[in-house]
Every structure is written in structure tokens, then in C-alpha cells.
CSV table of C-alpha atoms in Angstrom, one decimal:
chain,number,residue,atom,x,y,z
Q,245,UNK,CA,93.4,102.3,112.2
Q,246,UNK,CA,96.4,104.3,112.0
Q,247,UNK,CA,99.4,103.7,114.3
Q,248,UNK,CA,100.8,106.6,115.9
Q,249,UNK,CA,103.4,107.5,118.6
Q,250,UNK,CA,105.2,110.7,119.9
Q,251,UNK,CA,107.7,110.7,116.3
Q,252,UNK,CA,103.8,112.0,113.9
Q,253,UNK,CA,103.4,114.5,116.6
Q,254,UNK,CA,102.3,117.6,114.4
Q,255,UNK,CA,104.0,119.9,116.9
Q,256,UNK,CA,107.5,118.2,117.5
Q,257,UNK,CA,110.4,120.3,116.0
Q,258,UNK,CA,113.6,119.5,115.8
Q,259,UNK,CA,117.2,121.9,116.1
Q,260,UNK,CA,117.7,121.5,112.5
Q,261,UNK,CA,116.2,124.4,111.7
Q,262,UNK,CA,116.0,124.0,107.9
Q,263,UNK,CA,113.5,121.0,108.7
Q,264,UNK,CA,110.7,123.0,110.5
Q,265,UNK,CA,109.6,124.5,107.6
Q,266,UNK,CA,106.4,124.2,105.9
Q,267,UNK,CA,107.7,123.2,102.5
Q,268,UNK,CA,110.5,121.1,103.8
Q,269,UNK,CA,110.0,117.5,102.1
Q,270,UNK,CA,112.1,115.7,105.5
Q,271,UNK,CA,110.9,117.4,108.6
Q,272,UNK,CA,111.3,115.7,111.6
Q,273,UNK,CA,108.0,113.9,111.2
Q,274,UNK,CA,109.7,112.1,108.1
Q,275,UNK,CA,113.2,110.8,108.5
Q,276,UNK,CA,113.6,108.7,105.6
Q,277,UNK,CA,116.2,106.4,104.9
Q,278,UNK,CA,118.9,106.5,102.2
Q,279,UNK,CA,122.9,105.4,101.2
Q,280,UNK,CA,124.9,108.3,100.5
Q,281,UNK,CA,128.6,109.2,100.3
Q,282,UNK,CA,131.0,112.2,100.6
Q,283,UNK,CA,134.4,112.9,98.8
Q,284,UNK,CA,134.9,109.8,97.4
Q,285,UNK,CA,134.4,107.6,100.4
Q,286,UNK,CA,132.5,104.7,100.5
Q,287,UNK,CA,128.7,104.4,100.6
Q,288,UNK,CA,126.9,104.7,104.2
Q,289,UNK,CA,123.3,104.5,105.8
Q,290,UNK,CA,121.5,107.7,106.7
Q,291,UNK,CA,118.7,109.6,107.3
Q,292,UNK,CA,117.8,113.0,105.3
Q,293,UNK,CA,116.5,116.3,107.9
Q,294,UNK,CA,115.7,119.7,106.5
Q,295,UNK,CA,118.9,120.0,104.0
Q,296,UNK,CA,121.3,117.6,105.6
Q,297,UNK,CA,122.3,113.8,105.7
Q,298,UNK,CA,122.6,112.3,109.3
Q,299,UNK,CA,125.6,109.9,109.2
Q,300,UNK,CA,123.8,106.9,111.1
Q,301,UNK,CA,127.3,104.8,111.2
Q,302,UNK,CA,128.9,107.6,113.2
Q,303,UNK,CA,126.1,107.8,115.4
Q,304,UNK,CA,126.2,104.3,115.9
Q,305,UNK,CA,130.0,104.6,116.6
Q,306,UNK,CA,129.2,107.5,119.5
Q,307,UNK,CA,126.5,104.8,120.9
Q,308,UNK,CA,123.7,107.1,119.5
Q,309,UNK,CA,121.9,104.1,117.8
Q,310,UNK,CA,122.0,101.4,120.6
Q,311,UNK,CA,118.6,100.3,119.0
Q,312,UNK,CA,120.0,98.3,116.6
Q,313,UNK,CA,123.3,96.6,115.8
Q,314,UNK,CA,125.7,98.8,114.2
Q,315,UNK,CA,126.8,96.5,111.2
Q,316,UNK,CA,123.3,97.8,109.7
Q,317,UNK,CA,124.8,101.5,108.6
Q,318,UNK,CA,128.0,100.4,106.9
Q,319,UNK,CA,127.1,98.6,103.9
Q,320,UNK,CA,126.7,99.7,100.6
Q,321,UNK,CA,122.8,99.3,100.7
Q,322,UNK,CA,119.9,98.8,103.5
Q,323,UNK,CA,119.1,95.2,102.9
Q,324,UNK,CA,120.4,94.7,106.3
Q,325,UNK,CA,118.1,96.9,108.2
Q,326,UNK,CA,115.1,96.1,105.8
Q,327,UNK,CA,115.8,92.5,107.3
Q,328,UNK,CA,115.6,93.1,110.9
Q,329,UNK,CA,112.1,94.2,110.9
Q,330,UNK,CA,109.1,96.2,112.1
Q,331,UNK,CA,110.8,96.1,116.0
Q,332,UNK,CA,113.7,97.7,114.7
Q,333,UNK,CA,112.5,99.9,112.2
Q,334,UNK,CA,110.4,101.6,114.4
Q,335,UNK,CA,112.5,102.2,117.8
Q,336,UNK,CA,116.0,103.3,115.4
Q,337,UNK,CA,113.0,105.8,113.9
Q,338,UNK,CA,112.0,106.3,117.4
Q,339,UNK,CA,115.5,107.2,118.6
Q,340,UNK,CA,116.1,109.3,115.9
Q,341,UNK,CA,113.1,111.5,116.3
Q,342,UNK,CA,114.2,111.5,120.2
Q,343,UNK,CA,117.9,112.7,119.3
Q,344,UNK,CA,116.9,115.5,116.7
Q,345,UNK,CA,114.3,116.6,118.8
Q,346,UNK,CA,114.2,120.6,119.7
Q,347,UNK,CA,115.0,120.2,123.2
Q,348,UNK,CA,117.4,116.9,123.4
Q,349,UNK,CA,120.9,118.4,123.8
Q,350,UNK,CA,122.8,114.9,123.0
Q,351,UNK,CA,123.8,115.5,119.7
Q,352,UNK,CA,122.5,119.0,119.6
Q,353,UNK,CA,125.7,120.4,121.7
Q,354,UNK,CA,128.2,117.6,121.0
Q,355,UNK,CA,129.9,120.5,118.1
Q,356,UNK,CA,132.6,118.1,117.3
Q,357,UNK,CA,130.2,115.2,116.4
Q,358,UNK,CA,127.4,116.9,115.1
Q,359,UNK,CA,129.3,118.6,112.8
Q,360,UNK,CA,131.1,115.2,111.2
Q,361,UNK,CA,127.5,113.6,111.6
Q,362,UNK,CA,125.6,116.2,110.1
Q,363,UNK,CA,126.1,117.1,106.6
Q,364,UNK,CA,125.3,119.2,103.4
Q,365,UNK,CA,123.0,117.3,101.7
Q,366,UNK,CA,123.8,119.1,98.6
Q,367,UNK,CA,127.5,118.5,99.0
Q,368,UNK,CA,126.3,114.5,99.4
Q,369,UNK,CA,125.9,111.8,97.0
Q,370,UNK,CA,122.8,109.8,97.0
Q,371,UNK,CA,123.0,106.2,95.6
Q,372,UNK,CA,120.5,103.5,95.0
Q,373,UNK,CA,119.5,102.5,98.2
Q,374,UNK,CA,118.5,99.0,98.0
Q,375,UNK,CA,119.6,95.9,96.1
Q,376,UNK,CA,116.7,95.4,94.3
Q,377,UNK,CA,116.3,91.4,94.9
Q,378,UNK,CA,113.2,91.5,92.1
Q,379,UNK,CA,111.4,93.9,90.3
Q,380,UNK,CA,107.5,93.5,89.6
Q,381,UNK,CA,105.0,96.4,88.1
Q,382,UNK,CA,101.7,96.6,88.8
Q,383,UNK,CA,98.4,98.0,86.5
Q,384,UNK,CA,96.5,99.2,89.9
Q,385,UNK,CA,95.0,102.8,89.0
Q,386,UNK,CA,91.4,102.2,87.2
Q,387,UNK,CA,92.0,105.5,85.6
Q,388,UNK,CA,94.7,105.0,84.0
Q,389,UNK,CA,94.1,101.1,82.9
Q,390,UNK,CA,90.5,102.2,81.7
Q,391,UNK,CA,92.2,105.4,79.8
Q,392,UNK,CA,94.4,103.0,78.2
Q,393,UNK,CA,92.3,100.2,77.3
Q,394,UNK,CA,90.5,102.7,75.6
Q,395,UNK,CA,92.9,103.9,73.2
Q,396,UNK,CA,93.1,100.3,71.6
Q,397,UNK,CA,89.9,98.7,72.4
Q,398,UNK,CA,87.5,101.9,73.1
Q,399,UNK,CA,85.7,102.9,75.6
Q,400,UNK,CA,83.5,99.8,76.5
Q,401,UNK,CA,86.0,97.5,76.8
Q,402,UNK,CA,88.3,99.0,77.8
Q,403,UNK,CA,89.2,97.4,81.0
Q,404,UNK,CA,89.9,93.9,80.5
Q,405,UNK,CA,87.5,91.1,82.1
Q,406,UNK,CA,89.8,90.2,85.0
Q,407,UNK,CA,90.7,93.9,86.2
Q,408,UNK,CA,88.0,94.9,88.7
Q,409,UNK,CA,89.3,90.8,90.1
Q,410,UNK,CA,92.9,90.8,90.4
Q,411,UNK,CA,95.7,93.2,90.5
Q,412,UNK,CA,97.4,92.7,87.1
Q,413,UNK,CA,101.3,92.7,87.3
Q,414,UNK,CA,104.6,91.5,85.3
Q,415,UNK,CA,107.7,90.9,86.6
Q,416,UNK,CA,110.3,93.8,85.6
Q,417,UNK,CA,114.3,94.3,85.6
Q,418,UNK,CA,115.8,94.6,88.7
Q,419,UNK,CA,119.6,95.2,86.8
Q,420,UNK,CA,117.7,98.2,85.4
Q,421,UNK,CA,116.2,100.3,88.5
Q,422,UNK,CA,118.8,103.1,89.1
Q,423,UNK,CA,118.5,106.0,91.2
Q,424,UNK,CA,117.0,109.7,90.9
Q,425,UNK,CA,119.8,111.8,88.5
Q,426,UNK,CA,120.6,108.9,86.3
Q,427,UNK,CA,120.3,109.5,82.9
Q,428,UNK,CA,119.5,107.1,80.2
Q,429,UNK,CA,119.9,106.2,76.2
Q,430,UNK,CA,116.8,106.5,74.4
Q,431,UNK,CA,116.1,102.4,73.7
Q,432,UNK,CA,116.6,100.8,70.7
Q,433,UNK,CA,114.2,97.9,69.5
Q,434,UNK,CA,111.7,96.3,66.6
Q,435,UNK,CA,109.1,99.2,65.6
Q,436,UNK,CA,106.3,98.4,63.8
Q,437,UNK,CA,103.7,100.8,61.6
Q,438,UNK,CA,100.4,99.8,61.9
Q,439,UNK,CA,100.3,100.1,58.1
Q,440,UNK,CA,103.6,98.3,57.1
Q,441,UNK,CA,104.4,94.6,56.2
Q,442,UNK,CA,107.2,93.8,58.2
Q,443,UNK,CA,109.0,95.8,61.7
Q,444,UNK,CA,112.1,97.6,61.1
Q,445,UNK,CA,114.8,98.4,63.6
Q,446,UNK,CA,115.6,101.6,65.0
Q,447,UNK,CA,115.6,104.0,68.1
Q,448,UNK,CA,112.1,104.2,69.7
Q,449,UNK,CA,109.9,107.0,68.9
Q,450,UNK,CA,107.3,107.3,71.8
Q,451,UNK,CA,109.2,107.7,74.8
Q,452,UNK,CA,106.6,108.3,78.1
Q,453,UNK,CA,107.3,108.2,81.5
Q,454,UNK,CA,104.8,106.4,84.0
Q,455,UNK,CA,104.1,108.1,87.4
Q,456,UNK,CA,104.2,105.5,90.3
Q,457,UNK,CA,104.7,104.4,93.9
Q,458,UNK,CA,107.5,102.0,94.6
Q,459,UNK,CA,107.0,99.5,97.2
Q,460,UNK,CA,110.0,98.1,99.3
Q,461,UNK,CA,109.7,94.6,100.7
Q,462,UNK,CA,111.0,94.3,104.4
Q,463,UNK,CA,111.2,91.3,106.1
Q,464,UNK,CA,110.1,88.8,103.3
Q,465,UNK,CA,108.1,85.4,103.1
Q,466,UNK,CA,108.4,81.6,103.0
Q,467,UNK,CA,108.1,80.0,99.8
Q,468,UNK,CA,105.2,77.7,99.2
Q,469,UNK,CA,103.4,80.4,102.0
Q,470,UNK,CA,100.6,83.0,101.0
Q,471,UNK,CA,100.0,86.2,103.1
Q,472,UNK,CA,97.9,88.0,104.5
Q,473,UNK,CA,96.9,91.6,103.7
Q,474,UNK,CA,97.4,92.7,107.0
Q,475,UNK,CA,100.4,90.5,106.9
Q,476,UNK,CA,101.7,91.8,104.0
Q,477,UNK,CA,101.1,95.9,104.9
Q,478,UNK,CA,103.5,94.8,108.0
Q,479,UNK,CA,106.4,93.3,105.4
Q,480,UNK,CA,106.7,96.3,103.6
Q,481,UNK,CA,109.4,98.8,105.1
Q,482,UNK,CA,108.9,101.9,103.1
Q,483,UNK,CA,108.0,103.8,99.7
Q,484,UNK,CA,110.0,105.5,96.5
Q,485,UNK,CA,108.6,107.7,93.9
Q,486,UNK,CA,108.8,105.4,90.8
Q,487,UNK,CA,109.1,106.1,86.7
Q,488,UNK,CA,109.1,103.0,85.0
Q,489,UNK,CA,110.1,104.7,81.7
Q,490,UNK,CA,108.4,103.1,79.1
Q,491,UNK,CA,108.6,102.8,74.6
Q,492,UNK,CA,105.4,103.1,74.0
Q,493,UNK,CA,106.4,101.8,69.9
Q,494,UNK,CA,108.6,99.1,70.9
Q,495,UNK,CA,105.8,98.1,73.8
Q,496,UNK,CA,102.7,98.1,70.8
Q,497,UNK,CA,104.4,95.8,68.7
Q,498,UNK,CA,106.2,93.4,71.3
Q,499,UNK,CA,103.5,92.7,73.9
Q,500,UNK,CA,100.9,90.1,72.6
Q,501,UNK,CA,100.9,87.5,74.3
Q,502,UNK,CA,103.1,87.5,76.7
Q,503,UNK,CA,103.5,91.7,78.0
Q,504,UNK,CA,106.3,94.0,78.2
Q,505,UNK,CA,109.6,93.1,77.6
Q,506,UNK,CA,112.1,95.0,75.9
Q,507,UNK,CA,109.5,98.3,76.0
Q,508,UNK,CA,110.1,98.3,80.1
Q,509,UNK,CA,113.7,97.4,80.1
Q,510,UNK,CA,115.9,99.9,79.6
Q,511,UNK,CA,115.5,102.3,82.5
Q,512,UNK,CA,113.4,102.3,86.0
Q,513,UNK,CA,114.4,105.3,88.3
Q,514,UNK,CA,113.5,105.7,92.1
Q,515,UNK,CA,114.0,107.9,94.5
Q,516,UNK,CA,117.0,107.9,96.7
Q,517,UNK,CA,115.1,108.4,100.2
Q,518,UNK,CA,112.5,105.7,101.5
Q,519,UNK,CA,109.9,107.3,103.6
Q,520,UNK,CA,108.8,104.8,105.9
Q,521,UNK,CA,105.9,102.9,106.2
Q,522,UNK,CA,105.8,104.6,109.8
Q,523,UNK,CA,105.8,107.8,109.0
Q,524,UNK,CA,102.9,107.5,106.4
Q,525,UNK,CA,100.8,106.4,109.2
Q,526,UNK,CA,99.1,109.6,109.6
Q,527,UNK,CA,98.0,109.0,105.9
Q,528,UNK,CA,96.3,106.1,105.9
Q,529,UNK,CA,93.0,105.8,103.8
Q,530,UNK,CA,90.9,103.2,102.0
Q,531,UNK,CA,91.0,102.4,98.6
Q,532,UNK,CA,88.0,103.4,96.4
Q,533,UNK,CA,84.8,101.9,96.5
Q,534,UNK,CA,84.8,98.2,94.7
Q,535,UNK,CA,82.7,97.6,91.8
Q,536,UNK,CA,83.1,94.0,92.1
Q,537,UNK,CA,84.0,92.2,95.9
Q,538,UNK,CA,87.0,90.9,96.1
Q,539,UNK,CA,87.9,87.3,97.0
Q,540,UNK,CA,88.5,86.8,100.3
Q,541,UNK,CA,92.6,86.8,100.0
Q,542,UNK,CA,92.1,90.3,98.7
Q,543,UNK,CA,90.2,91.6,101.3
Q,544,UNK,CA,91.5,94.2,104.0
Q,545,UNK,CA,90.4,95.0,107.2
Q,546,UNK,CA,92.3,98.2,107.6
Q,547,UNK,CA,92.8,101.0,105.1
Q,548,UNK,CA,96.2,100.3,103.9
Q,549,UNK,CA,96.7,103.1,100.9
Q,550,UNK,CA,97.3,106.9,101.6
Q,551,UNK,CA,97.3,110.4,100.5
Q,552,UNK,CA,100.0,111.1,98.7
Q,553,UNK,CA,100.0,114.1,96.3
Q,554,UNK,CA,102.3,113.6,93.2
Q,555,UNK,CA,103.6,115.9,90.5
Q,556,UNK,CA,105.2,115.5,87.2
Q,557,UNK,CA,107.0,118.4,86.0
Q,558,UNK,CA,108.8,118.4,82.5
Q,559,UNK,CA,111.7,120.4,81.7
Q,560,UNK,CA,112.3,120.4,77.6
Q,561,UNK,CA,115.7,120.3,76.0
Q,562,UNK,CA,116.8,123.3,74.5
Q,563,UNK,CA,114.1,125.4,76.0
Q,564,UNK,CA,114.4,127.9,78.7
Q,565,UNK,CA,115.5,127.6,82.3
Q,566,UNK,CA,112.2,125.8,84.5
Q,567,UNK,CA,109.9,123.3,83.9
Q,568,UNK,CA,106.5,123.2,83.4
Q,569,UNK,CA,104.2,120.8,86.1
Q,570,UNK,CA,102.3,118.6,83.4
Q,571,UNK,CA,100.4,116.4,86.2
Q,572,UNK,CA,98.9,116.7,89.4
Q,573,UNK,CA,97.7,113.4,91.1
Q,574,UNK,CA,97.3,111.1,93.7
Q,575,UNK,CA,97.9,108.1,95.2
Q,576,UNK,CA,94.6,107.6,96.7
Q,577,UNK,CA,93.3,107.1,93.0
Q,578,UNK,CA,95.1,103.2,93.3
Q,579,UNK,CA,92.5,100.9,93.3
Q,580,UNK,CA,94.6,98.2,94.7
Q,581,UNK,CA,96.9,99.2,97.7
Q,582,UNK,CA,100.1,97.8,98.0
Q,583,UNK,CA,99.4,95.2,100.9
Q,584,UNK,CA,97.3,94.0,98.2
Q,585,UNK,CA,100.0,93.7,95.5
Q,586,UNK,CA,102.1,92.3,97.6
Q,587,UNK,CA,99.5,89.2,98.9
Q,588,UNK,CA,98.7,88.6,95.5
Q,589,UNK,CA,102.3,88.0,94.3
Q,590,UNK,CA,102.7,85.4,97.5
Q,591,UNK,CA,99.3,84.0,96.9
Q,592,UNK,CA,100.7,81.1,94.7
Q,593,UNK,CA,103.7,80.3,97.2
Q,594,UNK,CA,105.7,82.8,95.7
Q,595,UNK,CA,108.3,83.5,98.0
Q,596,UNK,CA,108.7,87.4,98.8
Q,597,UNK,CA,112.5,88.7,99.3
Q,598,UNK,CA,114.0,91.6,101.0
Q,599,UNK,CA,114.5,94.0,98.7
Q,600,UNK,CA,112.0,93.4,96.2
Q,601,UNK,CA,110.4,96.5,94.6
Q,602,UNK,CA,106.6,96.3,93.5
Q,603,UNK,CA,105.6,99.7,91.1
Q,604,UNK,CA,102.1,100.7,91.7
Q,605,UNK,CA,102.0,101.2,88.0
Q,606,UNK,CA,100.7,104.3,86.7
Q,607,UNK,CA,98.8,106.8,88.5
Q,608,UNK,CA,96.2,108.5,87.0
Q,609,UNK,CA,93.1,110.3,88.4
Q,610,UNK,CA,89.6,111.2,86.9
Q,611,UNK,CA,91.0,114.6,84.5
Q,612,UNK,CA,93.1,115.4,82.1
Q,613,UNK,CA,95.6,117.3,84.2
Q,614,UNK,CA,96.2,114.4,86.5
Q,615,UNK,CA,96.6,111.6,84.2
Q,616,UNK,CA,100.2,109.9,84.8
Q,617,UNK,CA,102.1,109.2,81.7
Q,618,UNK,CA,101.8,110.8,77.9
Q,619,UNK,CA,100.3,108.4,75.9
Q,620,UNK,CA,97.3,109.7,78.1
Q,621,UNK,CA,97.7,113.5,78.0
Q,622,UNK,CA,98.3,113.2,74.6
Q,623,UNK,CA,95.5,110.3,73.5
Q,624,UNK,CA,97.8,108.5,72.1
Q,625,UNK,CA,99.8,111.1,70.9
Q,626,UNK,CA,97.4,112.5,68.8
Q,627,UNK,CA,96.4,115.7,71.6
Q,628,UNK,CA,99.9,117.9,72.2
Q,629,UNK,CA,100.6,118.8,75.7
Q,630,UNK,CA,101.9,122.6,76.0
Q,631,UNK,CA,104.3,123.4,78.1
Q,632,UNK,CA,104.7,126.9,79.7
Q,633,UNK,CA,107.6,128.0,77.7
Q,634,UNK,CA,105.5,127.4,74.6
Q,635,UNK,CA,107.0,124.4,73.1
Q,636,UNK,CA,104.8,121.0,73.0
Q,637,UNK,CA,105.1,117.6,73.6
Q,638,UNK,CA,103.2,114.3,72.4
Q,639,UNK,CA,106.0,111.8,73.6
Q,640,UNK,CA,109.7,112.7,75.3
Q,641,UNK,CA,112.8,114.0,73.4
Q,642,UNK,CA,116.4,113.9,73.8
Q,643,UNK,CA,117.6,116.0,75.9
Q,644,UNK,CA,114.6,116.6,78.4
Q,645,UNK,CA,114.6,116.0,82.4
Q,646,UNK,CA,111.4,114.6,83.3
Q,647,UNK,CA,111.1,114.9,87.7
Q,648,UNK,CA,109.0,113.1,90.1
Q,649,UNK,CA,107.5,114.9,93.2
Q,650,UNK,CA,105.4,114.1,96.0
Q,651,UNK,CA,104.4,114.7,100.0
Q,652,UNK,CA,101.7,113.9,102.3
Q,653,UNK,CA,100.2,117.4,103.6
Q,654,UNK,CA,100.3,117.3,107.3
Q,655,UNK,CA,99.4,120.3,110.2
Q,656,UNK,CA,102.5,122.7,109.3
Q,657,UNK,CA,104.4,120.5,107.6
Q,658,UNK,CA,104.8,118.1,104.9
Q,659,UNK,CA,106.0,114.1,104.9
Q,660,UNK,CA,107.7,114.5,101.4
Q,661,UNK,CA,110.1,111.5,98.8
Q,662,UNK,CA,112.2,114.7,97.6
Q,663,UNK,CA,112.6,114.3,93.8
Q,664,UNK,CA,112.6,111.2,90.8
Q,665,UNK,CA,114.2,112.6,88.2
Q,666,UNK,CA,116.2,111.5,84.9
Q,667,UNK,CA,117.4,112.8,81.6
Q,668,UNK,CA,117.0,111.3,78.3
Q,669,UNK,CA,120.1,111.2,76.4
Q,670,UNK,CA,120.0,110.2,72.4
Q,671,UNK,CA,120.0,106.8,71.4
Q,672,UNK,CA,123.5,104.6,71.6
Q,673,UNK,CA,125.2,104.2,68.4
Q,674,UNK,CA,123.8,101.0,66.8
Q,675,UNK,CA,126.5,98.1,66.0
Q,676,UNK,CA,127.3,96.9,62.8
Q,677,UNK,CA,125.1,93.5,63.4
């Protein structure tokens, strides 16, 4: 059952008035964790409300944050405070809730302070906000691996025999994950026509963007030492929108027998704000119905997934100004929740790190609208998808911005990762081999 305390009261508001309103992704409820910087100085811990950063190393410095040491908001990443665990995760979020609280003066009068502790978040810079220790992606929405499947293998077998078993997963590029506003070279790789001889060499042609739910390990694991689900919900310190960009060309003719490699390489961009594993709480659901039971490893005895609506908007190169929403979906539609991921990677004595990131993998739900990556809108891209300004799109260009969005819907306000956004920029000029 969910876990709740004073900071997912529906009617707390907080003197930041930009944060008390309904559309507002970071109310008070929220408070999600990022590493930002301002004017050139160097990268710092804090905490997004309404519009504006919270500068946890000057609170820290006023002895605001006597929760936790105050070594944990000076570093160029949260590693630290991912390692002190689920104690002091939840009373620094517990303190902050307290401080920004409507009627809790501390920080509210203190002009001087508030003002150097409180800033523009559109005058910030947001940078990656973990190191990512290891990188693993997931295949856990049925939708989308049955949608899939059925492109190459048809519709009866389309889900391979181990699916409705085990959740599928290979292990990614951490040097690749980069943050929301990154923008990337269209990859270069082997391509090969279903018709021709021989590959050739050349930038890929089907570039799609997957729609995921990032992961981030807390406190990890001992090697040699499986987990528990319940264990494993408890490990994980928060969650990032996720595209694992992906070249659908390079990925056809490069992954028997061993997976992606190259295809998944190139780019994966997260969001720069962690919403907590608290403050989804309020959230918590089951996953679907099984078709098959799962082994008893697999097994949970609390609902450890949640109701997340996503959105993935496309804005096209060359087009007019906006951008047209081309998916609308959920992560309730995951089929394996991410406690579940996560015991399976341990289950073999794998040993679980702070900092790893494990992608959900794609999410898709049951219609066309809220399928999670092109090469499903499109069938392969044989079916368009038009956008509003008129132009259409099988597989991405150079030169569009495809954005991530999601938020949990709560009474009056919303629990809300901000934006996942990148740009695709041509591909690099190819060496004289």
C-alpha cells in the first residue's frame, strides 16, 4: 500500500506562488532533484518549485538542511545522496516540503537568503544529474513488444516464447545518456536492403525515438546477492523521462544474435529532474493482469508501477513554429514494473550500483495514438503519421526536436518530470577510412 505523510498532502501550498498552480509540473507535492549551475559557476544540487531552482548547498550552509550532511549538494552529480538512502531521502524531502511550506516563514522572510537561494529556473542550467554507473534497457510494455514482433514475425508470433516469463533486457551505453536539450548526429553504420547482396555504409535512414521511464538505482546491492521485489522497489531513488533514440536500419541488420549494439549507441537523453520515488507514492498501481504466473522471484506483494501520463510531441524542421503531440500514453501499460527489472538484473548475483539507469523500454498502449516510437505509428514505416502543420513523417529528419512529457494527475495539482527533449542534427562528415 502506498506510503504517505504530510509532504502528498493534496492541500499543502507552498509561498512560491508559481508552484500552486494546476499545470505546474513541480508543485510542492513534487520536489524533484537535479544539478544545475548559474553564470558559469560550477555544478550544484537542487530541487525545482513552480519556475525556480532551490540552491540546496546554500541552504545547507544557512543550516536549512541539518537532515543530511552537507558534502551531499556540492558535487557535480547526486551519487552522494542516492547513496545515503531511503532515511535520508525521505526527511531532506520532508524538510524541504516543511521549509517551502505556505505558512513557514524561515526561508520565506530571510529576503537576503531566499533571494541567492532561489532562482530563475529559466536563467539556470540543468546538467545530467547522475553519473550513470550502467546503463540497461528493458522490452516491458506487451503493446509495444507484441506490435513489434508483429512487423517481422506477424501477428501470432509475435511475442517471443519467453516474454509473458521474464523481463527481456540488454545492457546499454552509459558514456552515451546525456541530458534533456542535447542534440545529436544522425548515426552512421552498416545498412542493409532486404533485397541486396552485401550492406553498404552510410548515415541511417530510420531514425525513431522510443518513449520510456528511466529508473535510478539508489542504494545498490551485494554481488553474488539477489533481491527482492519489495527489496528492490526500496533501492530505487527516483524516475526520468527516457528516449533511447534508436536506427531502426542499422538495428535490422546488426541484431541477430546477439541484440542492439551500434543501433542504440549513439544517443540516450533523460530528463534533468528525478521525481522521487516518494512523491509517486500517491500513484501507486498494479501491473496488468498476468497471462502466465510468474516465478516466485518475480512476484510482488505490493503494487509497485504507477500512473504516469506521457506525451510525445514532434516539432518538424523547417515547418512552422509548434509541435504536434503524436502520442498519448501511459505507464500503467508496463507489464513489468521496475522493482521487477531491477530483481531480475540481481537475480544471477549481479551486483546493482548507485547510479545505474534501467529504461522501461518503450511504452505503448492498446491504440494507434498511444503507441511509443515510429516504427509503430508508421507500421514499419509504411503508414505516414501527419502532423498538424501538414507535413508527415514515417521516421525522424534532420533538423526536428522530438520532446518528452509526463505528470501524475493529482487533486489540484500535478506531480510532473518537466520535458525530454533533443534535436537531430545531420550526420558527421564521414572520414576518409
Amino acid at each position: 500500500m502506498p506510503d504517505l505523510d504530510r509532504t502528498h498532502d493534496p492541500d499543502r501550498r507552498s509561498w512560491v506562488a508559481s508552484a500552486n498552480t494546476a499545470a505546474c509540473h513541480f508543485p510542492i507535492q513534487n520536489l524533484p532533484f537535479g544539478i544545475f549551475s548559474m553564470d558559469g559557476q560550477s555544478p550544484r544540487a537542487g530541487v525545482a518549485i513552480g519556475d525556480r531552482v532551490l540552491d540546496l548547498s546554500r541552504l545547507a550552509g544557512a543550516g536549512l538542511l541539518s537532515a543530511a550532511d552537507p558534502a551531499l549538494w556540492h558535487g557535480p552529480d547526486l551519487n552522494p545522496l542516492l547513496a545515503a538512502g531511503p532515511a535520508v531521502w525521505r526527511g531532506v524531502r520532508l524538510a524541504l516540503s516543511d521549509l517551502l511550506e505556505a505558512g513557514n516563514p524561515s526561508l520565506r522572510d530571510a529576503a537576503v537568503l531566499r533571494e541567492s537561494a532561489l532562482v530563475p529556473m529559466a536563467a539556470a542550467r540543468l546538467h545530467l544529474p547522475i553519473f550513470v554507473r550502467s546503463f540497461t534497457d528493458f522490452y516491458a510494455s506487451r503493446e509495444h513488444a507484441t506490435n513489434v514482433g508483429a512487423l517481422f514475425r506477424g501477428r501470432e508470433n509475435a511475442l517471443p516464447p519467453n516474454w509473458l516469463h521474464i523481463p527481456i533486457g540488454y545492457n546499454g551505453r552509459a558514456s552515451t545518456v546525456v541530458v534533456s536539450g542535447t542534440d545529436f548526429h544522425r548515426p552512421l553504420g552498416q545498412l542493409k536492403a532486404p533485397e541486396a547482396d552485401a550492406p553498404t555504409f552510410g548515415p541511417c535512414r530510420r531514425l525513431d525515438f522510443e518513449l520510456e521511464l528511466g529508473a535510478i538505482v539508489g542504494t545498490g546491492s551485494e554481488l553474488g546477492r539477489p533481491v527482492t521485489t519489495g527489496e528492490a522497489y526500496d533501492m530505487i531513488f527516483g524516475y526520468v523521462l527516457l528516449n533511447d533514440w534508436s536506427a531502426r536500419d542499422i538495428q535490422t541488420w546488426e541484431y541477430q544474435p546477439l541484440g542492439p549494439f551500434q543501433s542504440k549507441a549513439f544517443a540516450t537523453t533523460i530528463s534533468p529532474w528525478i521525481v522521487t520515488r516518494d512523491a509517486l507514492e500517491p500513484y501507486r498501481i498494479a501491473c496488468p493482469e498476468r497471462v502466465h504466473p510468474l516465478l516466485p522471484y518475480l512476484q510482488e506483494r505490493t503494487p509497485n508501477n504507477f500512473d504516469i501520463h506521457l506525451e510525445a510531441s514532434l516539432a518538424p524542421a523547417g515547418g512552422p513554429r509548434g509541435a504536434s503531440v503524436i502520442s498519448r500514453t501511459n505507464s500503467r501499460h508496463l507489464y513489468y514494473s521496475a522493482a521487477q527489472q531491477l530483481a531480475h538484473h540481481a537475480v544471477s548475483g549481479c551486483r546493482m550500483c548507485t547510479g545505474d539507469l534501467l529504461g522501461s523500454g518503450t511504452i505503448s498502449g492498446p491504440t494507434r495514438d498511444s503507441l511509443g516510437a515510429l516504427v509503430e505509428m508508421t507500421r514499419g514505416g509504411s503508414v505516414p503519421v501527419l502532423l498538424e502543420c501538414g507535413a508527415t513523417r514515417t521516421f525522424l529528419e534532420d533538423g526536428d526536436r522530438l520532446a518528452l512529457t509526463g505528470w501524475c494527475e493529482g487533486r489540484g495539482h500535478r506531480v510532473g518530470f518537466g520535458e525530454c527533449s533533443g534535436t537531430v542534427l545531420p550526420a558527421p562528415c564521414q572520414p576518409e577510412w
